[in-house]
Amino acid sequence: MTASDDKMDKARKAQEKLTGLAATLYNQFEQGIVPHISLPSRTKANIEFSSKDDVWIYGDQETTRSVKTVRGAKTLLKTVHLAELLIKEHLKNNRGSTLREIYYISENWDIAKFHEQAESDRLIEDLEIVTALHREDFHVRPEEDGAAVFGPLRLKEKTRRGEKEMHCQEDVGEAGYQIPFNVDNIEFLSHDAKMVMAIETGGMYARLIENGFDEQNNAILVHIKGQPARSTRRIIKRLNTELGLPVVVFTDGDPWSYRIFASIAYGAIKSAHLSEHLVTPAARFLGVQPSDIVDYNLSTDKLTDQDMQALRSELTDPRFATPYWDKQIRLQMDLKRKAEQQAFAGKGLDYVTKTYLPERLAEMGIL
Amino acid sequence: MEIAEELAKQQKAISVAEFFEKNRQILGFDSAPRALITCVKEAVDNSLDACEDAGILPDIFVQIKKSGDYYQVIVEDNGPGIVPQEIPRVFAKLLYGSRFHTLRQSRGQQGIGISAAVLYSQLTSGKPTRVISKIAPDRPAHYCELLINTAKNEPEILRSEEADWERPRGTRVELEMEGTYVRSRRQSVFGSLKSAAIVNPHARITLVEPEGNMEVFERATESLPKKAYAISPHPAGIELGELIKLLRYTDKKKLRVFLRETFSSIGAISAQELCSRSGIDPETPPAGLTHEQAKRLHAAFKAIKVKSPPVDCLSPIGEELIKAGLEKEYRLDYIATTVRPVSVYSGNPFLVEVGLGYGGELEKESRVEILRFANRVPLVYQQGACAMTHAVEGVSWKNYSLSQPTGSGIPVGPVVLLVHIASTNIPFTSESKDAVADMPEILAEIDLGLKEVARKLRRYLGRQSVLSERREKEEIIRKILPRIAKKLSDVLERKEPDIGPVVARIMGNLHVSRKVEREDGRLSVKILLENHSDLVRSFNLHELLAEKADSISPEAKVIPIGDGYDHHWKLSLPPGQKATLSYRIAWRDESNGDAPPAGAKMKEPVVEGLDPEIVTGARVI
């Protein structure tokens, strides 16, 4: 089967699923059943650990969207509009739109118009859940850039202008290789890496490249740019499972950064339906740990009320219910301080690559 | 000289005027803004009382002018006027009045109000009060300038003369005093007159403010309130001391007569019963009763049942006029009112009226506004000390669809409450007449009145929410469902699904649908009925057909009408139940062989005996 056949097949499958959803609603009308769709409820209370894949997925709690209320009826109307757009514009014509474009397209839908992009984003996630497909299968892409990758890795990318091969140290600029939104268009060819390090801030990513950390330690560096996009999480997952590389996550030492780690290693509450596809259960948290603040005597900022709130909420988050996180979070609540990755610069520009990272990686048994 | 004798030299009587001179807060002149309000209120009350007594529709003009460091207050009415020799004492002698000794509802009672204003005016500005009054169109007007001699509590007349005045009759008073003019708050001259206008919808009140702008509170009715008549005291709740006083000073020679003549609601039989219960000879002279006998008589008053006091001593506003008054000054969606029957506290008859206005332009998130009135006089200050407020706080408003954040206290919501107490003697907490005392009988009556209007509000809101639910469903049915059906047909490229059954289900309606099939050159018709409501639906279903049907199941009545036949079934469907009717009929092929859509020429089935809005899929007659 050729690549384009494969693509056609996928499109046909997506089309069938969406048409199937419409047919379900159609039949409900014909049978005199109040039209509705059921979805797992997407809250913290309804995620559970799947021991099969070591990831967090949605539990059994369901919410029903039915036409019995104006809100439910409007949501179903929007769902049908969206299904029509995806079938007729996207899949039949092999076109695609971004999430934001879809929000704007709905301007012409009269009462079915989305009020904000969050609403159309959510509805697309709903369609992913109902059809058990990914938004890429509907040719829907995000606005946000995927991650950048820098390290001893050779790969091949299928683009609209043919296949391109490149090495992620030799063939790229200082910023690294920009991964496409659909990571499954990439094929890994060869590598010389011992680990993958996902880094939260651009400053630290650039620092490690400048200090030659990737070469010295055979590390593939992934710049995750804040809350990681799906493509970022997908590439980390693939690097881990396909190349068998250990993954460590290096972020700031504050509650929001722990959530970045959680979405890589455990899955996000909003997209728990994709956990099996996106989550890297083997990923480990490198730092900055609250205990590092004490051990390395880092310069810190005071925790704000929102920070404290976030820490408290993490204590009740099932994803953080491990002895390690319990200890670290409670320690931070005692310290009432947080530290940035850049705090190591206070001890010299080489301190992080010469001292902190080697020590931490040795402790974790990776170096 | 002994100390006691020394001290005795310093003892001397205090004039009322002197007493109030030193204790002005008792009369409501304790702050600069309040002094103006109280002054206007006292003068307006007098005007309203006078007009009512004379059967005149009040037309009252109020003007506040800045005059140097002072404010000049002018109040002018079209009342009956005051005879020249009475003017000085009415305005410049405290505790002088016509109402203190009668049991009748009126605004003023003690004869303090306006003279207190005169006193305050002369204390702060040193200027005399000017009065002009005219009692008939053909009589000259009389002009006076007055001060109060506080040591003697007697008027001091500076000028007194005949004068020209363009009004046919009426009274005008001008006072000058220290004060501060506030606008736009409830506690202001404006607010107090607005309130007065609400409970006196028969009055026109015009206010000219210091900056010159004019507000007219127009009258909402041309009919005067019912006149209140003087009555005798009522036996219920009378105190022993009061009874002893009445016994001592009566001119009646026999107890039996005394009882009948002195009290209202006591006739010969009740008088006899009182005497025998207390073991006193009915022929005894009342003045000769011992303290012990008086006590037994007092106990007998409590033991016997007497009828309620006569209503004519009170002049309630009435539900109509409360409504008109509220409508006049607020924009509201709903008004509920109630007038409680006459009741008695300490021998004084009283009645409570309550009005409630909801919605419109009232604030949704702030505390409910309470308009308090006693004998048609708005009470502006000391809301927290008043029995009317306490009664409002005591009601559990949550039971009546209003929120009450702390579980008790003044509720929150778009509501204005009006409470009016009418009585021959309002038990104020102080002489400034700001708040009504917590008499248990009065509290209980206000509570009942409030709950009555609250129940009406709850019913109204209940109806509203049923309506809005209905509206929501209509939006789904008219706007959203047809579009979903259309979109589904676009996506699937199939004909639009029939939304009828879903509509019936959502609306809880009776759904009627008909299926027609061709069978052996005949039409086989099935009518499906489904009751989606939670009530039993009983109705007749009619099918008007060109000819008689056969194989009808269940049995139907067939009546020829016009050029066809009415087939009708009498049906009763329990909630959630379905029924099927079927029949067969000849198919007349009028379109020459081409199969016409079955049933295309058949009229819609007709349902008889139900509301059109609870039926889908059929015509309703």
PDB file of N, CA and C in Angstrom, chain B residues 43 82 203 246 377 487 512 617:
ATOM      1  N   ALA B  43     -45.485  70.036  58.203  1.00  0.00           N
ATOM      2  CA  ALA B  43     -46.387  70.988  57.559  1.00  0.00           C
ATOM      3  C   ALA B  43     -47.285  70.273  56.550  1.00  0.00           C
ATOM      4  N   ILE B  82     -57.538  78.434  58.562  1.00  0.00           N
ATOM      5  CA  ILE B  82     -57.654  78.459  60.027  1.00  0.00           C
ATOM      6  C   ILE B  82     -58.206  79.826  60.425  1.00  0.00           C
ATOM      7  N   ALA B 203     -53.575  63.070  46.532  1.00  0.00           N
ATOM      8  CA  ALA B 203     -52.989  64.399  46.688  1.00  0.00           C
ATOM      9  C   ALA B 203     -52.076  64.733  45.523  1.00  0.00           C
ATOM     10  N   LEU B 246     -61.013  56.114  83.520  1.00  0.00           N
ATOM     11  CA  LEU B 246     -62.316  56.296  82.890  1.00  0.00           C
ATOM     12  C   LEU B 246     -63.445  56.207  83.912  1.00  0.00           C
ATOM     13  N   VAL B 377     -48.418  58.510  56.902  1.00  0.00           N
ATOM     14  CA  VAL B 377     -47.238  59.354  56.983  1.00  0.00           C
ATOM     15  C   VAL B 377     -46.023  58.472  56.734  1.00  0.00           C
ATOM     16  N   LYS B 487     -29.722  20.027   8.462  1.00  0.00           N
ATOM     17  CA  LYS B 487     -28.282  19.755   8.351  1.00  0.00           C
ATOM     18  C   LYS B 487     -28.020  18.256   8.217  1.00  0.00           C
ATOM     19  N   VAL B 512     -49.805  12.601  17.171  1.00  0.00           N
ATOM     20  CA  VAL B 512     -50.661  11.857  16.251  1.00  0.00           C
ATOM     21  C   VAL B 512     -49.905  11.688  14.940  1.00  0.00           C
ATOM     22  N   GLY B 617     -49.136  16.980  15.257  1.00  0.00           N
ATOM     23  CA  GLY B 617     -49.437  16.037  14.187  1.00  0.00           C
ATOM     24  C   GLY B 617     -50.904  15.978  13.810  1.00  0.00           C
TER      25      GLY B 617
END
